[in-house]
Structure formats: C-alpha cells, structure tokens
CSV table of C-alpha atoms and ligand atoms in Angstrom, one decimal:
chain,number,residue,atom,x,y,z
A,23,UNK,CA,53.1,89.4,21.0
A,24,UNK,CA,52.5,92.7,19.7
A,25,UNK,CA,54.7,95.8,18.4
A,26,UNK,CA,54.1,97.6,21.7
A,27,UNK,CA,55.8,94.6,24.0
A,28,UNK,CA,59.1,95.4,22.1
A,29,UNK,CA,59.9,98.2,24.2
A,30,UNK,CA,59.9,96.4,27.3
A,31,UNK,CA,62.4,93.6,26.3
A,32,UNK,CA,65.2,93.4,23.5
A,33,UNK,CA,64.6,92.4,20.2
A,34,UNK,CA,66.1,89.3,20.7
A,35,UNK,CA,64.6,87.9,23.9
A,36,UNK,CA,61.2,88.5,21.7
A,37,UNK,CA,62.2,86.6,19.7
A,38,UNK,CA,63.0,83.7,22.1
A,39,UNK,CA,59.8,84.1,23.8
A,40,UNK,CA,57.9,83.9,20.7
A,41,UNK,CA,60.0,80.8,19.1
A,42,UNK,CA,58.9,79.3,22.8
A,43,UNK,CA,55.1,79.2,22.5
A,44,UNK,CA,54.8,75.7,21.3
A,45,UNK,CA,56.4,74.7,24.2
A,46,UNK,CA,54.1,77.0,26.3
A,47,UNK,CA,51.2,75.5,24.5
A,48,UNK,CA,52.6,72.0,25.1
A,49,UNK,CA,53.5,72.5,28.9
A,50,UNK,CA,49.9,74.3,29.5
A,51,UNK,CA,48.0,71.6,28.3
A,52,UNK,CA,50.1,69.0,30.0
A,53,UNK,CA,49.8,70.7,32.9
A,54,UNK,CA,45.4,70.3,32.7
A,55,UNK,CA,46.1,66.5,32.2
A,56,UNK,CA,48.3,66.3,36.0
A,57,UNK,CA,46.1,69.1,37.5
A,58,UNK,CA,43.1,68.0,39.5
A,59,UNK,CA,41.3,71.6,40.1
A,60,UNK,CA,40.0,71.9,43.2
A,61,UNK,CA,37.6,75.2,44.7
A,62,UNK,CA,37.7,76.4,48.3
A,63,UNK,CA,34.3,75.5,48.8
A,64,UNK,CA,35.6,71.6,48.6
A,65,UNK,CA,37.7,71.7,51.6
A,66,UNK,CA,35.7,75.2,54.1
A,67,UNK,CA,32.4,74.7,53.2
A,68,UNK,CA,30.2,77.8,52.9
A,69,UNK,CA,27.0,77.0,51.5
A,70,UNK,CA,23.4,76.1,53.3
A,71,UNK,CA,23.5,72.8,52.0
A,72,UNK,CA,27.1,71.3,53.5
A,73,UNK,CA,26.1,68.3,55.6
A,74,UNK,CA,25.0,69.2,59.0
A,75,UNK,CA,27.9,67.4,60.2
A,76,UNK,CA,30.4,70.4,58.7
A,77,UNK,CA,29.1,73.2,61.9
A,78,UNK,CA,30.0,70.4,63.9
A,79,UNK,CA,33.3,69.5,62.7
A,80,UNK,CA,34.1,73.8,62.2
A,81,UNK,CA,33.6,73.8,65.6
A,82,UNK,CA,36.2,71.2,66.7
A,83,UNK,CA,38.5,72.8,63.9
A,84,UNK,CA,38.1,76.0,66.1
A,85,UNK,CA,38.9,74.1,69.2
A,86,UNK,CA,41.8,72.5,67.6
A,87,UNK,CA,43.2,75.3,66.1
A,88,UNK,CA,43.6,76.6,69.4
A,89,UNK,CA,46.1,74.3,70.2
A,90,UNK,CA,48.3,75.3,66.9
A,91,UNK,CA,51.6,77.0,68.1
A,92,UNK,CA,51.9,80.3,67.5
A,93,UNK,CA,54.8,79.7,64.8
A,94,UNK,CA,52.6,77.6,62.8
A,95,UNK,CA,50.3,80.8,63.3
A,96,UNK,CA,53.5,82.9,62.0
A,97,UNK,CA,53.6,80.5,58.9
A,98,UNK,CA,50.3,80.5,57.7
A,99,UNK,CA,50.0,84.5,58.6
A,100,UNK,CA,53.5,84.9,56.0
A,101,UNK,CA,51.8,82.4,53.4
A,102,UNK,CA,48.0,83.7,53.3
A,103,UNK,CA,49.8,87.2,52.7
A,104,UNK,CA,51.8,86.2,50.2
A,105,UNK,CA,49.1,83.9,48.3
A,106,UNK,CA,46.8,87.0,48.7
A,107,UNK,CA,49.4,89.3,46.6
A,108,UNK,CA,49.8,86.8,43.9
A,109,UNK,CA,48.0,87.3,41.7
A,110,UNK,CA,48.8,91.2,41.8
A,111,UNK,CA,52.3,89.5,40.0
A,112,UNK,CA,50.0,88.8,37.2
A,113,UNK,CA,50.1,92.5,35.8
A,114,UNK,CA,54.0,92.0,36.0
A,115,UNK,CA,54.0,89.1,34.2
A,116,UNK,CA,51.7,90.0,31.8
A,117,UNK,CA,53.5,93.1,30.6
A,118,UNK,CA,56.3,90.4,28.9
A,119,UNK,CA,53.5,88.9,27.0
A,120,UNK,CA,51.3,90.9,25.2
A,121,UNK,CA,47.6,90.6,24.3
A,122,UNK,CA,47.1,87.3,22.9
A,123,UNK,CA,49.4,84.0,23.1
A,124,UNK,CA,50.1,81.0,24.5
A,125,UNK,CA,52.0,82.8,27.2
A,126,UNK,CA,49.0,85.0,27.9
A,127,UNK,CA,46.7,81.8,28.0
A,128,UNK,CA,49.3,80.3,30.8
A,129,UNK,CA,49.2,83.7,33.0
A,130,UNK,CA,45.1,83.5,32.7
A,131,UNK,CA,44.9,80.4,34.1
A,132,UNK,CA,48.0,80.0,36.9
A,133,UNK,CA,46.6,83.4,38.4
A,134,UNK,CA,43.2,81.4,38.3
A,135,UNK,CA,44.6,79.1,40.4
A,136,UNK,CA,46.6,81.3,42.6
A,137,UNK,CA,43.8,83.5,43.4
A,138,UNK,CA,42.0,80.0,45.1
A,139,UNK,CA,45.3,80.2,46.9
A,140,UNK,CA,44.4,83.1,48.9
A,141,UNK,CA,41.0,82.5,49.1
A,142,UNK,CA,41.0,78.9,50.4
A,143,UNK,CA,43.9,80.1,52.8
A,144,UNK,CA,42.0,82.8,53.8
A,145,UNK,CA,38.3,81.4,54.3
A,146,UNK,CA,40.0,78.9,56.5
A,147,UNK,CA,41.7,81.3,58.8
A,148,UNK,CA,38.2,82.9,59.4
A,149,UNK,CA,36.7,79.9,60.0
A,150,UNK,CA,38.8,78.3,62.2
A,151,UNK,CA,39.2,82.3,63.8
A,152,UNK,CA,43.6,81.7,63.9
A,153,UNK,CA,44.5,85.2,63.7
A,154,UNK,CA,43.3,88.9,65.3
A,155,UNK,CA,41.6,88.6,61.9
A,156,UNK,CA,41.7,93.2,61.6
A,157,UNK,CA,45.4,93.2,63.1
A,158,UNK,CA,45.4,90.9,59.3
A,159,UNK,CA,43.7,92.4,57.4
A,160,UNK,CA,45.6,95.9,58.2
A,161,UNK,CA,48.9,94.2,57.3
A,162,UNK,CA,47.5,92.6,54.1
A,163,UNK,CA,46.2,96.0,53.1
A,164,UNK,CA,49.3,97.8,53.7
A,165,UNK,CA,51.3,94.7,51.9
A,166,UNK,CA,49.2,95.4,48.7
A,167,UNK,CA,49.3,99.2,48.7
A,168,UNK,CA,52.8,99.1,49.1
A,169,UNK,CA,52.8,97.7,45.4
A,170,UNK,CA,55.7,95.1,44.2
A,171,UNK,CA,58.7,96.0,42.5
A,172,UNK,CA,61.2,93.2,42.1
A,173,UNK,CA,64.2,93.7,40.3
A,174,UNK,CA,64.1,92.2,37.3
A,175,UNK,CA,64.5,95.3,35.1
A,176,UNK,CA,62.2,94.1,32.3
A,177,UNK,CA,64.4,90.9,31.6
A,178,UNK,CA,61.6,88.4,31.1
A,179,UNK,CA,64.6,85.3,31.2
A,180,UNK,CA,64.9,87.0,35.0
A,181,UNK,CA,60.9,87.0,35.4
A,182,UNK,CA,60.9,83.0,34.6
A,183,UNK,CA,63.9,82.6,36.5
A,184,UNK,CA,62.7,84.0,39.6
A,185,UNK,CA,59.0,82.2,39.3
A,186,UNK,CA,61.0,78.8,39.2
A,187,UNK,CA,62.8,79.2,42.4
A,188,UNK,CA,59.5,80.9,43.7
A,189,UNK,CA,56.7,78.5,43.1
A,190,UNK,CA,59.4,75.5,44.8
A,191,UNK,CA,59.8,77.5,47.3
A,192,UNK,CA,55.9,78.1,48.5
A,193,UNK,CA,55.5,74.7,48.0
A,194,UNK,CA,57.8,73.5,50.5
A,195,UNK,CA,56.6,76.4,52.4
A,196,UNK,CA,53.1,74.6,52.3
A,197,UNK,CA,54.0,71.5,52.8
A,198,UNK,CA,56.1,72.3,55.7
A,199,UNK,CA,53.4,74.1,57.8
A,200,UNK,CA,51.0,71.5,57.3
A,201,UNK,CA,53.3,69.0,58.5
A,202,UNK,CA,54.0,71.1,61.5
A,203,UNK,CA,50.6,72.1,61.9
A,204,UNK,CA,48.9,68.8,60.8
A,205,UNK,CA,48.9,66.6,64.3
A,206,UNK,CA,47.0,69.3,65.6
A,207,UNK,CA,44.2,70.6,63.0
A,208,UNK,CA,44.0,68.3,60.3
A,209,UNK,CA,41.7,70.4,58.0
A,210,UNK,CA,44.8,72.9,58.3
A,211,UNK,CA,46.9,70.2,56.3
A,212,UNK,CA,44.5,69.6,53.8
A,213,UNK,CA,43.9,73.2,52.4
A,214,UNK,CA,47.9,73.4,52.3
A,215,UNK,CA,48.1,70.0,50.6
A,216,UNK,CA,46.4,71.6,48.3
A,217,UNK,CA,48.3,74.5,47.9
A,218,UNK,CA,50.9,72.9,48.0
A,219,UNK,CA,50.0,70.6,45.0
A,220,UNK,CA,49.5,72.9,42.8
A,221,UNK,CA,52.8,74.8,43.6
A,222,UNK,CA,54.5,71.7,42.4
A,223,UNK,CA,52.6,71.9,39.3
A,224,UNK,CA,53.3,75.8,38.6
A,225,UNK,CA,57.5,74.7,39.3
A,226,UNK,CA,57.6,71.9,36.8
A,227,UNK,CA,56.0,74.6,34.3
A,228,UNK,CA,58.3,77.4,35.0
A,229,UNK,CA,61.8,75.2,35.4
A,230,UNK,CA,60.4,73.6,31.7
A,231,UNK,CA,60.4,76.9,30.4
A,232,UNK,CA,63.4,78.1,31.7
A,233,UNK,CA,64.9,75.0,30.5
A,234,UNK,CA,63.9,75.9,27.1
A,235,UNK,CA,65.6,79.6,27.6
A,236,UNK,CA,68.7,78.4,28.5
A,237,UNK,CA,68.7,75.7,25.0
A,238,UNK,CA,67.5,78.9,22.7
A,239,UNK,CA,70.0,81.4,25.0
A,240,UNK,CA,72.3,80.0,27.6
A,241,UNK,CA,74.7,83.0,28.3
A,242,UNK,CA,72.3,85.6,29.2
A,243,UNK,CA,69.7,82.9,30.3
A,244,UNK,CA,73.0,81.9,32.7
A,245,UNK,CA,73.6,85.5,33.3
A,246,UNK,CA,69.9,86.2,33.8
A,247,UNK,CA,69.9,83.4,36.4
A,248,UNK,CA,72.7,83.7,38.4
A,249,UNK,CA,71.3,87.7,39.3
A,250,UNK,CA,68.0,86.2,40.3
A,251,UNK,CA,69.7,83.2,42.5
A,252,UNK,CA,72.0,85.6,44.5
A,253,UNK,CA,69.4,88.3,45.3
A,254,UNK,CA,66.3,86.1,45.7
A,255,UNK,CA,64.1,87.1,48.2
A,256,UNK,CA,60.2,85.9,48.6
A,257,UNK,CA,57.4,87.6,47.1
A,258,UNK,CA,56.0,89.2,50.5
A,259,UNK,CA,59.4,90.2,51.5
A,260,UNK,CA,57.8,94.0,51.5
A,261,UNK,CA,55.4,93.0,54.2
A,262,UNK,CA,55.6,95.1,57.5
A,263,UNK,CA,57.6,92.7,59.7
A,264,UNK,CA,58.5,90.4,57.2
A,265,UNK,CA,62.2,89.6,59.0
A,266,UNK,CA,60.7,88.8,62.2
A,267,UNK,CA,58.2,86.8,60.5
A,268,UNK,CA,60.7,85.1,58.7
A,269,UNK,CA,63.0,84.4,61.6
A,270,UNK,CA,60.3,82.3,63.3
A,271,UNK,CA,59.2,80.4,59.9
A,272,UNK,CA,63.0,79.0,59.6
A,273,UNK,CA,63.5,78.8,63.5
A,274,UNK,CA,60.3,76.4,63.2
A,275,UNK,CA,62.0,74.3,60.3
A,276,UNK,CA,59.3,75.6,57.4
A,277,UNK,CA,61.7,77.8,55.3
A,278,UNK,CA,64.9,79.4,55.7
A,279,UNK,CA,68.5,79.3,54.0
A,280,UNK,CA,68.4,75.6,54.4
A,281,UNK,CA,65.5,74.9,52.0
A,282,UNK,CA,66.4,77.4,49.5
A,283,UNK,CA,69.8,75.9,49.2
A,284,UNK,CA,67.9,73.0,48.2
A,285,UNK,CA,65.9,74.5,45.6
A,286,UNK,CA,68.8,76.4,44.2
A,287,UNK,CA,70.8,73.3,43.7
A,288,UNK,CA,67.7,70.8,42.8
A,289,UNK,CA,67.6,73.4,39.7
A,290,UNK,CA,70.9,73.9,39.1
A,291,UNK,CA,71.1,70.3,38.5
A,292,UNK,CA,68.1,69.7,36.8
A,293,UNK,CA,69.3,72.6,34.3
A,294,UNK,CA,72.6,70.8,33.8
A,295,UNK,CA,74.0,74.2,34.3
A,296,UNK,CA,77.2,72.6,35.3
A,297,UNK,CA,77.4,70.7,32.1
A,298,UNK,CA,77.0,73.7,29.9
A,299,UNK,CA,80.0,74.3,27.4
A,300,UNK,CA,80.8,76.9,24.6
A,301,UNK,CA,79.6,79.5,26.5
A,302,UNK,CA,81.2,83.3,26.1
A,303,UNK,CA,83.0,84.9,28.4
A,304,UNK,CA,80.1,86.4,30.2
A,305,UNK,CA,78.1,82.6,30.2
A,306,UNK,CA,81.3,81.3,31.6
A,307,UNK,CA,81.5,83.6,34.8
A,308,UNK,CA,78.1,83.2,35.3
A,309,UNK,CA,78.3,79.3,35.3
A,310,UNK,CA,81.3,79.5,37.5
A,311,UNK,CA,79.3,82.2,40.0
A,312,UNK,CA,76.4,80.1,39.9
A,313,UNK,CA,78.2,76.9,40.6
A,314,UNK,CA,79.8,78.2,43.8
A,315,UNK,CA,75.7,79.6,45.6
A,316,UNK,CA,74.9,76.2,47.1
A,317,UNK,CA,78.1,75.8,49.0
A,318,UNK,CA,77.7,79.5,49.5
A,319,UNK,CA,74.3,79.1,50.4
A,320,UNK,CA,75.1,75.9,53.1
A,321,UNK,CA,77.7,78.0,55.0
A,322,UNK,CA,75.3,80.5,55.1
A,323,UNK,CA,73.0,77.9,57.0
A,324,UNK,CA,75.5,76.6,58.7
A,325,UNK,CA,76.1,79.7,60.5
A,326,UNK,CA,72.4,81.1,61.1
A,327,UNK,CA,71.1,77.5,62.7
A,328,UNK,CA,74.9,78.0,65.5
A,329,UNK,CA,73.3,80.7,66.5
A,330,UNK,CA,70.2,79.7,67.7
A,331,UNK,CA,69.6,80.9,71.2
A,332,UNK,CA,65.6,81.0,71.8
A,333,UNK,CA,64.7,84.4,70.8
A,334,UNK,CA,61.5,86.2,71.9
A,335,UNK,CA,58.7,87.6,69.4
A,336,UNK,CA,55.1,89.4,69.4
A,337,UNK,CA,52.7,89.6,66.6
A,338,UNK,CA,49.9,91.4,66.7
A,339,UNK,CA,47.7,89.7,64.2
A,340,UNK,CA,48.8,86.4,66.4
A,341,UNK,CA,47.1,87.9,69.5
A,342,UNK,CA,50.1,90.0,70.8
A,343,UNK,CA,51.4,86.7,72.6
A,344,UNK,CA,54.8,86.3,73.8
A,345,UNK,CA,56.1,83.6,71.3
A,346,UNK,CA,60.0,82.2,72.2
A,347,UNK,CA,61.2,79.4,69.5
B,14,LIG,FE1,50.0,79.8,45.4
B,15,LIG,FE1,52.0,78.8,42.4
C-alpha cells in the first residue's frame, strides 16, 4: 500500500489491512481451488459454430420466456442492473488498496468475475428478448450516470462489512429468481446458477476477511459493523424506481426484510459477535446494538408480509403491463 492511501484511512486501519495480506493471499488462492470459471459464451451461445441445435432451442427459450411472470421479469430487470454497475464498485474499492498487493490482486479478479455477471445476465435477456430491451437500457444508463456513493466515509472495515452482507445477499437473490423462474425457462436458472455460485464464493471471501478484522480490531470492526447492518441497502438502491421494483421482488418471495434478517444473523453468528468479550465501551454498545437487528429486523418482516393486500404495478422496461402480486 502506498504513502498516498494513508490519507484515505487512519493510520491504524493501514496497518490492519496490511498485517491482513497473507490472509488475502491465502483466501484468493483458496478461492481458485473451489471456483470453476465459467464465460457467458458456455451457457448463450454466440458464435457461428454452436451446434445447430442452439437456434432451435433460443427459439423455444423465446417461447418460454414468454410465459415468465412479470415479477420474475421485475427480478431479473433489479439484478441485471445491479450486476451491470458492479464492477463500477471496483474504483471504490480499489481506492483502500493502493497500487500493488494482495488486496489489489483480489479486486482484479472478483471484478473479472462480476463483470461476466452482467454480461451473461445481459446476453440472456437479449436473447431470450424478456424486457422492452431500450425502456432498459435507458434505466441502466441513468443508474450508472447517477454514480454510487455509499456511506462508508473511507472506513475500509465498513467497505468489507458491507460487501459481506452484499455478495449473500445477490446470491440468494439469484438463487431465488431462478427457482421462481426455473419451471418455466430453464436456461433462465442456469445462468443464475451461475451467478449465483460465484456470489457464494465472493461471501465466504469477504466474511473471512472481516473475520480477520474483527481478531486484529474488534471495537471499531464492531462499531464499523453495526453502522453498515442498520443502514444497509442494496447496491442498485439509486436506480429510478428501485422501491417499486423492490416491493414486487419481496412480494414474489426473492428478497425482502425476511432474507436479509437471515443474512444478518447467519453472520452475526458465524462472527461469534455475541461471544466477544473485553471490548471498550464503544465495542460494547455496538455488540449490544448489533445483537438486538435480527429481532429488530423479524418484526420488521413481520409487519410488511400483514400488510399484503395485492397491489398494482407498471414497468416500462417489462412492457408497460399491469402486474398485481
Ligand atoms: Fe455478481
Ligand atoms: Fe459477487
């Protein structure tokens, strides 16, 4: 990490980060050995020699995909734009880390892979024609000029923090619209499998390395923490219509309060946060704060699912169709 990088965090989390980098070396290559990497071009072909039997199956994919609902169309609309501004996080992430490291090694390669996330996403959408592809493509534009700010105030503990709870959370995300989508267009499932997959992959790195902050620093990794946790909200959550979008996505069962609540407390456990003694003041309140989100978080599902009346909603990009869920 070099001189310059000092500025942008204190002294001390440098020094954190840097005592880190075995560990970033380890985790990386132990990542390679679980990761099977995949291209787009293995699941929508796009070259003049895929079997002649590909047109014909694109062509039922078409047909199929006709059939998806339109909240699977909601879904994959939320999760295409978010994959697509991913690796725009890269500059924000690579600000903590400096020119050349282990760390800067790791952001190379997950953006690598998150950029296939977009692409794959998006070369399937074209092919299988899902969306108003320009009602999109305006939307994704606007998404990415907007620019991303999230608040983590140069705190790099909050940056890994926040990628932890993020990479679960497109996962299940993933995972979920397939399911939903997967009786009806398999080729659907498959490229969010895939996705999905390596989302897991990118969560096990992330929640290792926090795992190291919080042995090297637990009271502001704690304190770090418990501010992500209680003002999370998911990378496209500046897209135009993000609310709506994401009032159909949890009406649908794909992602909502319910599944975060799961992901919070999945890592507060796996972090032992509960278990953490001689902590200082500060540590301590944000143990006890943090300790109180999933119940929190439960109520707060609780109360959004009793109020479930069908509500109606129009999308543009999803043909301007009347969609009640
Ligand atoms: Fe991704
Ligand atoms: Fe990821």
């Amino acid at each position: 990490m070099g001189a310059a990088d000092a500025q942008l965090v204190t002294p001390d989390q440098v020094e954190v980060l840097v005592s880190m980098e075995p560990a970033v070396l380890r985790e990386t290559e132990a990542h390679k050995e679980r990761r099977n990497l995949w291209f787009p071009n293995d699941l929508v072909r796009a070259d003049t020699n895929a079997p002649a039997e590909w047109d014909e199956q694109i062509i039922e994919v078409r047909r199929a995909a006709r059939e998806l609902p339109d909240s699977v169309r909601v879904a994959v609309a939320v999760n295409l734009l978010t994959e697509e501004g991913l690796p725009h996080f890269h500059r924000l992430i690579a600000v903590h880390f400096g020119e050349s490291s282990p760390w800067v090694t790791w952001n190379n390669m997950w953006t690598a892979e998150e950029d296939r996330h977009g692409c794959a996403l998006r070369d399937y959408v074209r092919d299988a024609r899902l969306f108003e592809m320009g009602a999109l493509e305006r939307l994704q534009y606007s998404y990415i000029e907007a620019g991303f700010d999230p608040e983590w105030e140069s705190d790099p503990y909050r940056l890994l923090a926040y990628t932890s709870l993020q990479e679960k959370a497109t996962q299940i995300s993933h995972a979920n619209t397939g399911r939903t989508a997967g009786t009806t267009e398999p080729l659907l499932r498959r490229v969010l499998g895939h996705l999905a997959g390596d989302e897991s992959r990118h969560y096990v790195f992330y929640r290792e390395m926090f795992n190291e902050i919080l042995a090297r620093d637990p009271n502001r990794a704690l304190n770090s923490l418990q501010k992500v946790v209680s003002n999370f909200s998911m990378p496209g959550h500046r897209i135009a219509g993000f609310d709506e979008m994401s009032e159909v996505v949890r009406r649908a069962n794909i992602f909502g309060p319910r599944q975060y609540q799961q992901i919070v407390e999945e890592c507060l456990d796996y972090w032992k946060v509960s278990e953490l003694t001689g902590l200082s003041g500060e540590g301590n309140e944000a143990q006890d704060k943090l300790m109180k989100v999933p119940k929190r978080l439960a109520r707060m599902a609780d109360y959004v699912e009793s109020k479930s009346a069908p509500r109606k909603f129009r999308f543009d990009f999803a043909y301007d169709r009347e969609l009640t869920i």
